[in-house]
Amino acid sequence: MNSVRPYRESDRARVQQICLDNAGCANASDDTKKYTLIMYCNYYIEQEPQNCFVAVDESDEPVGYILCCENYDNYERVFSEVYLPQAAAISAKRYVDAKMDMLTHSMFRESYKCHFHIDVDENYQNEGLGTALIRALKTRLRKRRIESLMLVCDRQNERAVAFYKKNGFKPLIETKFGLAMGLDLNAEEL
């Protein structure tokens, strides 16, 4: 039976692998893999592990995750100090890419301070694990009295957009970086 539990440091390698797999990095260069982990994984598991959950299989092996930043202002400060220099060390282009990637989230820093990334191994999709991960995160955020949550996804990924809408998220804005979607946790039924 698959379930959801809080992230543990021992999950790190598997969570990073799921991130790379779902980003299509199987045959990517080491620099692309490094950049993907900098942008979509490492900050969250290193700086806010208390806001991260994993979906696990019967042997307690992670098969999916949801990684969350609780407060955009804190995220921006730490990300700029610790992770942007790592992106810059890869290349000037990766530094610029990282700054641009942060733009859509920063546009909503006042009304949606909290954002997340979610991935489920393709072999475990359509089993309700994504919804269970979102539910676990919502419970955590409500206990912390956080009122809203957002994400940015590929606007062409109709399946993902439908999944987020099914879980209560509404489109906020579409940019060249993706579709920003938000959820008001106070307005949503428990």
Tab-separated table of N, CA, C and O in Angstrom, residues 39-40 43-44 48 51-52 66-76 79 101-102 104-106 108-109 112-118 137 141 146 148-152 169 181:
chain	number	residue	atom	x	y	z
A	39	MET	N	17.402	24.341	-9.033
A	39	MET	CA	16.167	25.104	-9.192
A	39	MET	C	14.939	24.451	-8.570
A	39	MET	O	14.067	25.143	-8.052
A	40	TYR	N	14.841	23.155	-8.641
A	40	TYR	CA	13.563	22.516	-8.322
A	40	TYR	C	13.605	21.521	-7.169
A	40	TYR	O	12.586	20.913	-6.862
A	43	TYR	N	17.076	23.458	-2.792
A	43	TYR	CA	16.705	24.471	-1.806
A	43	TYR	C	15.698	23.893	-0.807
A	43	TYR	O	15.847	24.026	0.406
A	44	TYR	N	14.674	23.280	-1.302
A	44	TYR	CA	13.543	22.828	-0.494
A	44	TYR	C	13.947	21.737	0.498
A	44	TYR	O	13.607	21.817	1.680
A	48	GLU	N	14.119	23.766	3.825
A	48	GLU	CA	12.783	23.640	4.409
A	48	GLU	C	12.298	22.180	4.387
A	48	GLU	O	11.191	21.902	3.924
A	51	ASN	N	8.771	21.196	5.320
A	51	ASN	CA	7.674	21.492	4.393
A	51	ASN	C	7.691	20.566	3.180
A	51	ASN	O	7.131	20.904	2.136
A	52	CYS	N	8.337	19.432	3.321
A	52	CYS	CA	8.449	18.472	2.222
A	52	CYS	C	7.856	17.125	2.642
A	52	CYS	O	8.035	16.690	3.780
A	66	ILE	N	6.435	16.258	-2.721
A	66	ILE	CA	5.991	17.645	-2.823
A	66	ILE	C	6.954	18.437	-1.948
A	66	ILE	O	7.204	18.079	-0.800
A	67	LEU	N	7.564	19.464	-2.532
A	67	LEU	CA	8.586	20.263	-1.865
A	67	LEU	C	8.093	21.700	-1.814
A	67	LEU	O	7.720	22.259	-2.843
A	68	CYS	N	8.111	22.301	-0.640
A	68	CYS	CA	7.452	23.590	-0.472
A	68	CYS	C	8.337	24.640	0.180
A	68	CYS	O	9.105	24.349	1.087
A	69	CYS	N	8.170	25.851	-0.302
A	69	CYS	CA	8.745	27.045	0.316
A	69	CYS	C	7.607	27.738	1.043
A	69	CYS	O	6.573	28.023	0.444
A	70	GLU	N	7.776	27.992	2.313
A	70	GLU	CA	6.708	28.568	3.132
A	70	GLU	C	6.560	30.077	2.959
A	70	GLU	O	5.475	30.616	3.091
A	71	ASN	N	7.659	30.772	2.687
A	71	ASN	CA	7.611	32.225	2.610
A	71	ASN	C	8.555	32.703	1.507
A	71	ASN	O	9.767	32.513	1.601
A	72	TYR	N	8.005	33.319	0.474
A	72	TYR	CA	8.804	33.709	-0.684
A	72	TYR	C	9.955	34.643	-0.317
A	72	TYR	O	11.057	34.504	-0.849
A	73	ASP	N	9.740	35.577	0.583
A	73	ASP	CA	10.804	36.526	0.928
A	73	ASP	C	12.017	35.798	1.516
A	73	ASP	O	13.161	36.111	1.160
A	74	ASN	N	11.779	34.839	2.403
A	74	ASN	CA	12.887	34.049	2.962
A	74	ASN	C	13.549	33.217	1.863
A	74	ASN	O	14.771	33.110	1.803
A	75	TYR	N	12.713	32.597	1.036
A	75	TYR	CA	13.225	31.804	-0.086
A	75	TYR	C	14.143	32.650	-0.963
A	75	TYR	O	15.265	32.236	-1.290
A	76	GLU	N	13.674	33.823	-1.354
A	76	GLU	CA	14.461	34.673	-2.255
A	76	GLU	C	15.802	35.048	-1.641
A	76	GLU	O	16.838	34.993	-2.315
A	79	PHE	N	17.904	31.698	-1.375
A	79	PHE	CA	18.200	31.217	-2.722
A	79	PHE	C	19.242	32.116	-3.383
A	79	PHE	O	20.177	31.627	-4.019
A	101	ASP	N	13.442	32.438	-13.861
A	101	ASP	CA	12.537	31.421	-13.340
A	101	ASP	C	11.851	31.890	-12.060
A	101	ASP	O	10.699	31.545	-11.799
A	102	MET	N	12.553	32.700	-11.281
A	102	MET	CA	12.010	33.199	-10.017
A	102	MET	C	10.966	34.302	-10.232
A	102	MET	O	10.177	34.590	-9.339
A	104	THR	N	8.066	34.724	-11.960
A	104	THR	CA	6.630	34.497	-11.842
A	104	THR	C	6.219	34.336	-10.384
A	104	THR	O	5.207	34.880	-9.957
A	105	HIS	N	7.018	33.630	-9.608
A	105	HIS	CA	6.721	33.489	-8.177
A	105	HIS	C	6.787	34.853	-7.481
A	105	HIS	O	5.938	35.166	-6.646
A	106	SER	N	7.791	35.651	-7.843
A	106	SER	CA	7.964	36.936	-7.168
A	106	SER	C	6.814	37.897	-7.455
A	106	SER	O	6.499	38.753	-6.635
A	108	PHE	N	3.823	37.288	-7.275
A	108	PHE	CA	2.734	36.997	-6.345
A	108	PHE	C	3.209	36.903	-4.901
A	108	PHE	O	2.522	36.346	-4.057
A	109	ARG	N	4.361	37.478	-4.617
A	109	ARG	CA	4.971	37.346	-3.291
A	109	ARG	C	4.078	37.870	-2.165
A	109	ARG	O	4.197	37.414	-1.039
A	112	TYR	N	0.592	35.238	-2.501
A	112	TYR	CA	0.911	33.803	-2.493
A	112	TYR	C	2.374	33.625	-2.090
A	112	TYR	O	3.234	33.387	-2.916
A	113	LYS	N	2.648	33.772	-0.803
A	113	LYS	CA	4.025	33.689	-0.311
A	113	LYS	C	4.603	32.280	-0.435
A	113	LYS	O	5.800	32.086	-0.464
A	114	CYS	N	3.736	31.312	-0.488
A	114	CYS	CA	4.122	29.907	-0.440
A	114	CYS	C	4.025	29.285	-1.840
A	114	CYS	O	3.028	29.483	-2.524
A	115	HIS	N	5.060	28.555	-2.254
A	115	HIS	CA	4.984	27.840	-3.541
A	115	HIS	C	5.573	26.444	-3.387
A	115	HIS	O	6.250	26.146	-2.409
A	116	PHE	N	5.293	25.589	-4.364
A	116	PHE	CA	5.749	24.207	-4.266
A	116	PHE	C	6.084	23.601	-5.618
A	116	PHE	O	5.730	24.129	-6.663
A	117	HIS	N	6.770	22.455	-5.548
A	117	HIS	CA	7.063	21.602	-6.704
A	117	HIS	C	6.608	20.193	-6.338
A	117	HIS	O	6.799	19.751	-5.205
A	118	ILE	N	6.027	19.512	-7.290
A	118	ILE	CA	5.527	18.158	-7.051
A	118	ILE	C	5.887	17.276	-8.240
A	118	ILE	O	5.837	17.726	-9.381
A	137	LEU	N	0.408	18.517	2.305
A	137	LEU	CA	0.967	19.862	2.369
A	137	LEU	C	-0.075	20.865	2.844
A	137	LEU	O	0.214	21.715	3.692
A	141	LEU	N	0.296	23.378	6.022
A	141	LEU	CA	0.222	24.833	5.878
A	141	LEU	C	-0.907	25.427	6.705
A	141	LEU	O	-0.744	26.503	7.299
A	146	ILE	N	-0.935	29.405	7.215
A	146	ILE	CA	-0.597	29.944	5.899
A	146	ILE	C	-1.873	29.933	5.074
A	146	ILE	O	-2.607	28.950	5.059
A	148	SER	N	-2.367	30.812	1.631
A	148	SER	CA	-2.420	30.594	0.187
A	148	SER	C	-1.189	29.839	-0.293
A	148	SER	O	-0.162	29.796	0.384
A	149	LEU	N	-1.332	29.301	-1.486
A	149	LEU	CA	-0.314	28.420	-2.046
A	149	LEU	C	-0.332	28.572	-3.564
A	149	LEU	O	-1.401	28.738	-4.150
A	150	MET	N	0.837	28.524	-4.191
A	150	MET	CA	0.878	28.648	-5.645
A	150	MET	C	1.927	27.737	-6.254
A	150	MET	O	2.774	27.177	-5.561
A	151	LEU	N	1.851	27.609	-7.569
A	151	LEU	CA	2.842	26.882	-8.345
A	151	LEU	C	2.877	27.467	-9.740
A	151	LEU	O	1.980	28.214	-10.128
A	152	VAL	N	3.907	27.121	-10.470
A	152	VAL	CA	3.992	27.475	-11.885
A	152	VAL	C	4.211	26.170	-12.637
A	152	VAL	O	5.083	25.379	-12.282
A	169	PHE	N	-6.851	24.536	-7.483
A	169	PHE	CA	-6.032	25.658	-7.940
A	169	PHE	C	-6.700	26.362	-9.111
A	169	PHE	O	-7.328	25.730	-9.947
A	181	MET	N	-0.627	29.200	-10.979
A	181	MET	CA	-1.922	28.794	-10.438
A	181	MET	C	-1.872	28.959	-8.925
A	181	MET	O	-0.840	28.702	-8.292
